[in-house]
């Protein structure tokens, strides 16, 4: 009896333990039903949300709404549709997987639950009769099955995840449009520096001095945005047809850009639009570069100069010197830009006069009425001269490559010829020199000879022959006296040789064939003097 009692006690303990374990397992799998139900609801909701977002983007991008790029919209819509379809398929497969496993386990749970209940075990009364072999066997089978099933079920779920979202990786990697969109947006972020946007400064209707102060710049600097505009136009606008005269943007668009100049990336705008915004900025300054009194004075003086035929260079220099430093800086840089544009007139159809017509109202303060109309032609002419003579007026700002070579002036007032070759300057005039009180020119021409010695063409008879055998060379040269020499006297010992190519046309005859009276040389020199006078 004692042994039977001990056995019954053990079976009671086993029964209670197994029922508790069964309750835990049963509770877990019951909640799996709840999980898969919510899973389906969530993915159905997400599917609806993605479809709604796709429709919104499609309507927005394809209708060319402001702020959206249709090409980007095509990529985004394609990607969202792919995400929606792949997640829907993933959710559906997971739902089918879980439902199949749960349905097969439900039968086993019901069978063992029925055996526990017949033995007196329930959630309310956890102490039942002695468990039998069937209950122990069923429970063991159930626990083994569930331990395998839970792992297998989630392994299959992760396999599905890898399958469908791995396809997403392939979609991204093989989409050229997505790659281009990604590269473009990264470049835009870099260019616009969205991560460190500079402090905005008001430009509309604000004096240059106030803008420079706000940006901590000196009066010899341009405002930051104006500097950027100049760089953009120098880079992209010099060949733009009708620059400063025509614009592809409407007045409203130009006004809008003008109101947000400090945050605008002008590299993204067409050059003609950038120029139009710049012109509006100049026109809307509280005080133009030249105020009204300066404008009227310049117009009057320019009219007088035009009537008398005098040079306007001094007037132009003095007018710029009288400007405030910040306006002087702005005006000089504007002229430099116009000068560069005018150099490409054949391409952009914008010469200095056309530019003056476009910019004069923005540079000068022209009053309304008859006075303004009277002053306008003189001001147009003045600004045209400023552009044409930029290198002469402002050599410090001129490009070295564009500066014209100024002929060297000799000590006696004549132009010293530049060294050259016969192949490039065959028609260059031979300069002449005067000797003392004599008005007759005198030059000694050495013939081009292949022999080491130099044969001398006979000079004008009234002057003695100069021996230059000591200056042996195979190149043709012209013998010129130093400025200190007033005449060719026998007592003079020093001569200076200046090399210059001789026109081949005058070297047809050897100097040995020159007439004794020197008439051929006189004829040549006479032609040279006429050419120089011309």
PDB file of C-alpha atoms in Angstrom, residues 145-389:
ATOM      1  CA  UNK A 145       6.495  18.688 -32.176  1.00  0.00           C
ATOM      2  CA  UNK A 146       6.107  22.269 -30.974  1.00  0.00           C
ATOM      3  CA  UNK A 147       9.831  22.678 -30.259  1.00  0.00           C
ATOM      4  CA  UNK A 148      10.600  21.638 -33.829  1.00  0.00           C
ATOM      5  CA  UNK A 149       7.684  23.544 -35.346  1.00  0.00           C
ATOM      6  CA  UNK A 150       8.453  26.910 -33.774  1.00  0.00           C
ATOM      7  CA  UNK A 151      12.019  26.860 -35.102  1.00  0.00           C
ATOM      8  CA  UNK A 152      10.978  25.602 -38.521  1.00  0.00           C
ATOM      9  CA  UNK A 153       8.197  28.156 -38.804  1.00  0.00           C
ATOM     10  CA  UNK A 154      10.422  31.194 -38.131  1.00  0.00           C
ATOM     11  CA  UNK A 155      13.220  29.770 -40.274  1.00  0.00           C
ATOM     12  CA  UNK A 156      10.790  29.605 -43.182  1.00  0.00           C
ATOM     13  CA  UNK A 157       9.647  33.133 -42.373  1.00  0.00           C
ATOM     14  CA  UNK A 158      13.240  34.463 -42.554  1.00  0.00           C
ATOM     15  CA  UNK A 159      13.809  32.552 -45.789  1.00  0.00           C
ATOM     16  CA  UNK A 160      10.823  34.342 -47.281  1.00  0.00           C
ATOM     17  CA  UNK A 161      12.114  37.643 -45.973  1.00  0.00           C
ATOM     18  CA  UNK A 162      15.493  37.047 -47.606  1.00  0.00           C
ATOM     19  CA  UNK A 163      13.818  35.977 -50.815  1.00  0.00           C
ATOM     20  CA  UNK A 164      11.566  38.989 -51.247  1.00  0.00           C
ATOM     21  CA  UNK A 165      13.767  41.687 -49.810  1.00  0.00           C
ATOM     22  CA  UNK A 166      16.798  40.217 -51.546  1.00  0.00           C
ATOM     23  CA  UNK A 167      14.866  40.880 -54.730  1.00  0.00           C
ATOM     24  CA  UNK A 168      14.613  44.479 -53.540  1.00  0.00           C
ATOM     25  CA  UNK A 169      18.393  44.708 -53.328  1.00  0.00           C
ATOM     26  CA  UNK A 170      18.643  43.343 -56.852  1.00  0.00           C
ATOM     27  CA  UNK A 171      16.058  45.879 -58.007  1.00  0.00           C
ATOM     28  CA  UNK A 172      18.116  48.749 -56.587  1.00  0.00           C
ATOM     29  CA  UNK A 173      21.459  47.452 -57.806  1.00  0.00           C
ATOM     30  CA  UNK A 174      20.231  46.897 -61.361  1.00  0.00           C
ATOM     31  CA  UNK A 175      18.214  50.100 -61.695  1.00  0.00           C
ATOM     32  CA  UNK A 176      20.244  52.629 -63.710  1.00  0.00           C
ATOM     33  CA  UNK A 177      17.583  55.267 -63.164  1.00  0.00           C
ATOM     34  CA  UNK A 178      17.849  54.873 -59.399  1.00  0.00           C
ATOM     35  CA  UNK A 179      21.632  55.183 -59.558  1.00  0.00           C
ATOM     36  CA  UNK A 180      21.397  58.376 -61.621  1.00  0.00           C
ATOM     37  CA  UNK A 181      18.806  59.842 -59.272  1.00  0.00           C
ATOM     38  CA  UNK A 182      20.969  59.027 -56.257  1.00  0.00           C
ATOM     39  CA  UNK A 183      24.078  60.582 -57.820  1.00  0.00           C
ATOM     40  CA  UNK A 184      22.136  63.685 -58.848  1.00  0.00           C
ATOM     41  CA  UNK A 185      20.616  64.316 -55.443  1.00  0.00           C
ATOM     42  CA  UNK A 186      23.949  63.782 -53.683  1.00  0.00           C
ATOM     43  CA  UNK A 187      25.574  66.295 -56.022  1.00  0.00           C
ATOM     44  CA  UNK A 188      22.783  68.795 -55.413  1.00  0.00           C
ATOM     45  CA  UNK A 189      23.158  68.409 -51.669  1.00  0.00           C
ATOM     46  CA  UNK A 190      26.896  68.994 -51.988  1.00  0.00           C
ATOM     47  CA  UNK A 191      26.486  71.989 -54.284  1.00  0.00           C
ATOM     48  CA  UNK A 192      23.814  73.696 -52.250  1.00  0.00           C
ATOM     49  CA  UNK A 193      25.474  72.786 -48.948  1.00  0.00           C
ATOM     50  CA  UNK A 194      22.156  71.963 -47.345  1.00  0.00           C
ATOM     51  CA  UNK A 195      23.902  70.661 -44.240  1.00  0.00           C
ATOM     52  CA  UNK A 196      25.468  74.063 -43.529  1.00  0.00           C
ATOM     53  CA  UNK A 197      23.239  76.662 -45.147  1.00  0.00           C
ATOM     54  CA  UNK A 198      24.863  80.119 -44.869  1.00  0.00           C
ATOM     55  CA  UNK A 199      23.135  82.849 -42.964  1.00  0.00           C
ATOM     56  CA  UNK A 200      20.573  84.594 -45.127  1.00  0.00           C
ATOM     57  CA  UNK A 201      21.126  88.273 -45.870  1.00  0.00           C
ATOM     58  CA  UNK A 202      18.536  90.642 -47.286  1.00  0.00           C
ATOM     59  CA  UNK A 203      19.490  91.925 -50.751  1.00  0.00           C
ATOM     60  CA  UNK A 204      16.275  93.411 -52.115  1.00  0.00           C
ATOM     61  CA  UNK A 205      16.252  97.236 -51.967  1.00  0.00           C
ATOM     62  CA  UNK A 206      19.232  97.271 -49.590  1.00  0.00           C
ATOM     63  CA  UNK A 207      22.300  99.542 -50.102  1.00  0.00           C
ATOM     64  CA  UNK A 208      25.564  97.831 -51.010  1.00  0.00           C
ATOM     65  CA  UNK A 209      27.237  99.215 -47.885  1.00  0.00           C
ATOM     66  CA  UNK A 210      24.606  97.605 -45.630  1.00  0.00           C
ATOM     67  CA  UNK A 211      24.970  94.222 -47.359  1.00  0.00           C
ATOM     68  CA  UNK A 212      28.765  94.305 -47.007  1.00  0.00           C
ATOM     69  CA  UNK A 213      28.461  95.182 -43.322  1.00  0.00           C
ATOM     70  CA  UNK A 214      26.040  92.309 -42.719  1.00  0.00           C
ATOM     71  CA  UNK A 215      28.427  89.890 -44.445  1.00  0.00           C
ATOM     72  CA  UNK A 216      31.536  91.269 -42.698  1.00  0.00           C
ATOM     73  CA  UNK A 217      33.113  92.271 -46.016  1.00  0.00           C
ATOM     74  CA  UNK A 218      35.176  95.324 -46.883  1.00  0.00           C
ATOM     75  CA  UNK A 219      34.238  98.081 -49.324  1.00  0.00           C
ATOM     76  CA  UNK A 220      36.726  96.618 -51.800  1.00  0.00           C
ATOM     77  CA  UNK A 221      34.775  93.354 -51.895  1.00  0.00           C
ATOM     78  CA  UNK A 222      31.628  92.480 -53.785  1.00  0.00           C
ATOM     79  CA  UNK A 223      28.637  91.161 -51.815  1.00  0.00           C
ATOM     80  CA  UNK A 224      28.743  87.362 -51.650  1.00  0.00           C
ATOM     81  CA  UNK A 225      25.788  86.780 -53.981  1.00  0.00           C
ATOM     82  CA  UNK A 226      26.948  89.389 -56.513  1.00  0.00           C
ATOM     83  CA  UNK A 227      30.363  87.729 -56.509  1.00  0.00           C
ATOM     84  CA  UNK A 228      28.689  84.386 -57.254  1.00  0.00           C
ATOM     85  CA  UNK A 229      26.635  85.963 -60.042  1.00  0.00           C
ATOM     86  CA  UNK A 230      29.790  87.357 -61.653  1.00  0.00           C
ATOM     87  CA  UNK A 231      31.488  83.954 -61.481  1.00  0.00           C
ATOM     88  CA  UNK A 232      28.436  82.234 -63.019  1.00  0.00           C
ATOM     89  CA  UNK A 233      28.189  84.742 -65.868  1.00  0.00           C
ATOM     90  CA  UNK A 234      31.936  84.627 -66.514  1.00  0.00           C
ATOM     91  CA  UNK A 235      31.720  80.845 -66.688  1.00  0.00           C
ATOM     92  CA  UNK A 236      28.460  80.317 -68.586  1.00  0.00           C
ATOM     93  CA  UNK A 237      27.179  83.650 -69.877  1.00  0.00           C
ATOM     94  CA  UNK A 238      29.840  85.159 -72.139  1.00  0.00           C
ATOM     95  CA  UNK A 239      28.517  83.371 -75.227  1.00  0.00           C
ATOM     96  CA  UNK A 240      24.808  83.580 -74.354  1.00  0.00           C
ATOM     97  CA  UNK A 241      22.911  85.317 -77.134  1.00  0.00           C
ATOM     98  CA  UNK A 242      21.167  88.505 -76.003  1.00  0.00           C
ATOM     99  CA  UNK A 243      22.589  88.385 -72.463  1.00  0.00           C
ATOM    100  CA  UNK A 244      21.219  91.291 -70.329  1.00  0.00           C
ATOM    101  CA  UNK A 245      18.700  92.047 -73.110  1.00  0.00           C
ATOM    102  CA  UNK A 246      16.555  88.920 -73.306  1.00  0.00           C
ATOM    103  CA  UNK A 247      15.412  86.406 -70.690  1.00  0.00           C
ATOM    104  CA  UNK A 248      13.573  83.103 -70.912  1.00  0.00           C
ATOM    105  CA  UNK A 249      11.995  83.722 -67.491  1.00  0.00           C
ATOM    106  CA  UNK A 250       8.847  85.742 -66.870  1.00  0.00           C
ATOM    107  CA  UNK A 251       8.829  88.934 -64.825  1.00  0.00           C
ATOM    108  CA  UNK A 252       7.188  87.097 -61.916  1.00  0.00           C
ATOM    109  CA  UNK A 253       9.903  84.439 -61.861  1.00  0.00           C
ATOM    110  CA  UNK A 254      12.656  87.076 -61.946  1.00  0.00           C
ATOM    111  CA  UNK A 255      10.942  88.957 -59.120  1.00  0.00           C
ATOM    112  CA  UNK A 256      10.734  85.786 -57.034  1.00  0.00           C
ATOM    113  CA  UNK A 257      14.424  84.957 -57.535  1.00  0.00           C
ATOM    114  CA  UNK A 258      15.314  88.563 -56.735  1.00  0.00           C
ATOM    115  CA  UNK A 259      13.471  88.221 -53.408  1.00  0.00           C
ATOM    116  CA  UNK A 260      15.550  85.151 -52.446  1.00  0.00           C
ATOM    117  CA  UNK A 261      18.949  86.015 -53.892  1.00  0.00           C
ATOM    118  CA  UNK A 262      20.900  85.081 -50.763  1.00  0.00           C
ATOM    119  CA  UNK A 263      19.752  81.426 -50.882  1.00  0.00           C
ATOM    120  CA  UNK A 264      19.720  80.900 -54.655  1.00  0.00           C
ATOM    121  CA  UNK A 265      22.227  78.680 -56.425  1.00  0.00           C
ATOM    122  CA  UNK A 266      22.745  80.662 -59.640  1.00  0.00           C
ATOM    123  CA  UNK A 267      24.722  77.810 -61.210  1.00  0.00           C
ATOM    124  CA  UNK A 268      21.410  76.000 -61.615  1.00  0.00           C
ATOM    125  CA  UNK A 269      19.802  78.910 -63.473  1.00  0.00           C
ATOM    126  CA  UNK A 270      20.225  79.728 -67.171  1.00  0.00           C
ATOM    127  CA  UNK A 271      22.726  82.576 -67.673  1.00  0.00           C
ATOM    128  CA  UNK A 272      20.094  84.855 -69.216  1.00  0.00           C
ATOM    129  CA  UNK A 273      17.921  84.528 -66.100  1.00  0.00           C
ATOM    130  CA  UNK A 274      20.893  85.213 -63.818  1.00  0.00           C
ATOM    131  CA  UNK A 275      21.723  88.341 -65.839  1.00  0.00           C
ATOM    132  CA  UNK A 276      18.111  89.534 -65.640  1.00  0.00           C
ATOM    133  CA  UNK A 277      18.088  89.133 -61.850  1.00  0.00           C
ATOM    134  CA  UNK A 278      21.410  90.999 -61.596  1.00  0.00           C
ATOM    135  CA  UNK A 279      20.083  93.840 -63.739  1.00  0.00           C
ATOM    136  CA  UNK A 280      16.993  94.079 -61.532  1.00  0.00           C
ATOM    137  CA  UNK A 281      19.176  94.141 -58.421  1.00  0.00           C
ATOM    138  CA  UNK A 282      21.144  97.102 -59.816  1.00  0.00           C
ATOM    139  CA  UNK A 283      17.972  98.899 -60.861  1.00  0.00           C
ATOM    140  CA  UNK A 284      16.311  98.391 -57.461  1.00  0.00           C
ATOM    141  CA  UNK A 285      19.230  99.710 -55.386  1.00  0.00           C
ATOM    142  CA  UNK A 286      18.062 102.617 -53.165  1.00  0.00           C
ATOM    143  CA  UNK A 287      20.761 104.712 -54.851  1.00  0.00           C
ATOM    144  CA  UNK A 288      22.081 103.805 -58.275  1.00  0.00           C
ATOM    145  CA  UNK A 289      25.836 103.622 -58.819  1.00  0.00           C
ATOM    146  CA  UNK A 290      25.710 107.239 -60.019  1.00  0.00           C
ATOM    147  CA  UNK A 291      23.236 109.408 -58.090  1.00  0.00           C
ATOM    148  CA  UNK A 292      21.023 111.977 -59.777  1.00  0.00           C
ATOM    149  CA  UNK A 293      23.337 114.968 -59.415  1.00  0.00           C
ATOM    150  CA  UNK A 294      26.329 112.986 -60.702  1.00  0.00           C
ATOM    151  CA  UNK A 295      24.240 111.661 -63.581  1.00  0.00           C
ATOM    152  CA  UNK A 296      23.089 115.105 -64.741  1.00  0.00           C
ATOM    153  CA  UNK A 297      26.581 116.578 -64.434  1.00  0.00           C
ATOM    154  CA  UNK A 298      28.088 113.715 -66.440  1.00  0.00           C
ATOM    155  CA  UNK A 299      25.397 114.056 -69.115  1.00  0.00           C
ATOM    156  CA  UNK A 300      26.045 117.798 -69.510  1.00  0.00           C
ATOM    157  CA  UNK A 301      29.816 117.433 -69.651  1.00  0.00           C
ATOM    158  CA  UNK A 302      29.567 114.493 -72.032  1.00  0.00           C
ATOM    159  CA  UNK A 303      27.361 116.558 -74.347  1.00  0.00           C
ATOM    160  CA  UNK A 304      29.944 119.359 -74.329  1.00  0.00           C
ATOM    161  CA  UNK A 305      32.776 116.932 -75.057  1.00  0.00           C
ATOM    162  CA  UNK A 306      30.868 115.386 -77.946  1.00  0.00           C
ATOM    163  CA  UNK A 307      30.282 118.830 -79.457  1.00  0.00           C
ATOM    164  CA  UNK A 308      33.931 119.887 -79.109  1.00  0.00           C
ATOM    165  CA  UNK A 309      35.453 116.552 -80.083  1.00  0.00           C
ATOM    166  CA  UNK A 310      37.559 116.358 -76.930  1.00  0.00           C
ATOM    167  CA  UNK A 311      38.592 113.123 -75.209  1.00  0.00           C
ATOM    168  CA  UNK A 312      36.309 111.856 -72.448  1.00  0.00           C
ATOM    169  CA  UNK A 313      38.938 109.722 -70.707  1.00  0.00           C
ATOM    170  CA  UNK A 314      39.705 112.231 -67.946  1.00  0.00           C
ATOM    171  CA  UNK A 315      36.015 112.819 -67.316  1.00  0.00           C
ATOM    172  CA  UNK A 316      35.432 109.081 -67.003  1.00  0.00           C
ATOM    173  CA  UNK A 317      38.350 108.590 -64.607  1.00  0.00           C
ATOM    174  CA  UNK A 318      37.316 111.478 -62.369  1.00  0.00           C
ATOM    175  CA  UNK A 319      33.703 110.294 -62.256  1.00  0.00           C
ATOM    176  CA  UNK A 320      34.735 106.847 -61.002  1.00  0.00           C
ATOM    177  CA  UNK A 321      37.161 108.308 -58.446  1.00  0.00           C
ATOM    178  CA  UNK A 322      34.319 110.344 -56.928  1.00  0.00           C
ATOM    179  CA  UNK A 323      32.182 107.259 -56.263  1.00  0.00           C
ATOM    180  CA  UNK A 324      31.990 105.704 -52.767  1.00  0.00           C
ATOM    181  CA  UNK A 325      34.460 102.846 -52.483  1.00  0.00           C
ATOM    182  CA  UNK A 326      31.820 100.079 -52.457  1.00  0.00           C
ATOM    183  CA  UNK A 327      30.039 101.492 -55.539  1.00  0.00           C
ATOM    184  CA  UNK A 328      33.349 101.990 -57.310  1.00  0.00           C
ATOM    185  CA  UNK A 329      34.170  98.311 -56.736  1.00  0.00           C
ATOM    186  CA  UNK A 330      30.753  97.236 -58.015  1.00  0.00           C
ATOM    187  CA  UNK A 331      30.972  99.468 -61.109  1.00  0.00           C
ATOM    188  CA  UNK A 332      34.467  98.311 -62.091  1.00  0.00           C
ATOM    189  CA  UNK A 333      33.506  94.634 -61.828  1.00  0.00           C
ATOM    190  CA  UNK A 334      30.335  95.291 -63.827  1.00  0.00           C
ATOM    191  CA  UNK A 335      32.387  96.993 -66.554  1.00  0.00           C
ATOM    192  CA  UNK A 336      34.851  94.108 -66.601  1.00  0.00           C
ATOM    193  CA  UNK A 337      31.984  91.658 -67.111  1.00  0.00           C
ATOM    194  CA  UNK A 338      30.525  93.811 -69.901  1.00  0.00           C
ATOM    195  CA  UNK A 339      33.931  94.136 -71.557  1.00  0.00           C
ATOM    196  CA  UNK A 340      34.316  90.337 -71.606  1.00  0.00           C
ATOM    197  CA  UNK A 341      30.810  89.933 -73.038  1.00  0.00           C
ATOM    198  CA  UNK A 342      31.426  92.577 -75.711  1.00  0.00           C
ATOM    199  CA  UNK A 343      34.546  90.717 -76.850  1.00  0.00           C
ATOM    200  CA  UNK A 344      32.245  87.848 -77.908  1.00  0.00           C
ATOM    201  CA  UNK A 345      29.818  90.089 -79.802  1.00  0.00           C
ATOM    202  CA  UNK A 346      29.933  87.883 -82.906  1.00  0.00           C
ATOM    203  CA  UNK A 347      28.538  85.023 -80.834  1.00  0.00           C
ATOM    204  CA  UNK A 348      26.214  86.731 -78.338  1.00  0.00           C
ATOM    205  CA  UNK A 349      25.162  89.750 -80.456  1.00  0.00           C
ATOM    206  CA  UNK A 350      25.832  92.016 -77.469  1.00  0.00           C
ATOM    207  CA  UNK A 351      28.415  94.673 -78.214  1.00  0.00           C
ATOM    208  CA  UNK A 352      29.270  97.558 -75.931  1.00  0.00           C
ATOM    209  CA  UNK A 353      26.480  99.740 -77.336  1.00  0.00           C
ATOM    210  CA  UNK A 354      23.822  97.048 -76.864  1.00  0.00           C
ATOM    211  CA  UNK A 355      24.995  96.445 -73.306  1.00  0.00           C
ATOM    212  CA  UNK A 356      24.835 100.171 -72.608  1.00  0.00           C
ATOM    213  CA  UNK A 357      21.245 100.334 -73.821  1.00  0.00           C
ATOM    214  CA  UNK A 358      20.329  97.528 -71.399  1.00  0.00           C
ATOM    215  CA  UNK A 359      22.292  98.731 -68.357  1.00  0.00           C
ATOM    216  CA  UNK A 360      22.269 102.545 -68.499  1.00  0.00           C
ATOM    217  CA  UNK A 361      18.909 102.820 -66.634  1.00  0.00           C
ATOM    218  CA  UNK A 362      20.322 100.524 -63.921  1.00  0.00           C
ATOM    219  CA  UNK A 363      23.653 102.353 -63.554  1.00  0.00           C
ATOM    220  CA  UNK A 364      22.624 106.010 -63.791  1.00  0.00           C
ATOM    221  CA  UNK A 365      19.846 107.857 -61.961  1.00  0.00           C
ATOM    222  CA  UNK A 366      17.881 109.178 -64.924  1.00  0.00           C
ATOM    223  CA  UNK A 367      15.047 111.510 -64.028  1.00  0.00           C
ATOM    224  CA  UNK A 368      11.692 111.263 -65.731  1.00  0.00           C
ATOM    225  CA  UNK A 369      10.586 113.881 -68.210  1.00  0.00           C
ATOM    226  CA  UNK A 370      12.424 115.959 -70.786  1.00  0.00           C
ATOM    227  CA  UNK A 371      15.654 116.298 -68.780  1.00  0.00           C
ATOM    228  CA  UNK A 372      16.056 112.550 -68.567  1.00  0.00           C
ATOM    229  CA  UNK A 373      15.284 112.052 -72.252  1.00  0.00           C
ATOM    230  CA  UNK A 374      17.756 114.789 -73.143  1.00  0.00           C
ATOM    231  CA  UNK A 375      20.511 113.207 -71.010  1.00  0.00           C
ATOM    232  CA  UNK A 376      19.961 109.622 -72.160  1.00  0.00           C
ATOM    233  CA  UNK A 377      21.979 109.693 -75.438  1.00  0.00           C
ATOM    234  CA  UNK A 378      25.017 111.185 -73.683  1.00  0.00           C
ATOM    235  CA  UNK A 379      24.798 108.619 -70.890  1.00  0.00           C
ATOM    236  CA  UNK A 380      24.523 105.773 -73.394  1.00  0.00           C
ATOM    237  CA  UNK A 381      27.618 107.043 -75.146  1.00  0.00           C
ATOM    238  CA  UNK A 382      29.417 107.434 -71.814  1.00  0.00           C
ATOM    239  CA  UNK A 383      28.738 103.861 -70.670  1.00  0.00           C
ATOM    240  CA  UNK A 384      29.727 102.579 -74.112  1.00  0.00           C
ATOM    241  CA  UNK A 385      33.067 104.381 -73.764  1.00  0.00           C
ATOM    242  CA  UNK A 386      33.525 102.932 -70.280  1.00  0.00           C
ATOM    243  CA  UNK A 387      33.156  99.421 -71.690  1.00  0.00           C
ATOM    244  CA  UNK A 388      35.304 100.008 -74.769  1.00  0.00           C
ATOM    245  CA  UNK A 389      38.157 101.639 -72.813  1.00  0.00           C
TER     246      UNK A 389
END
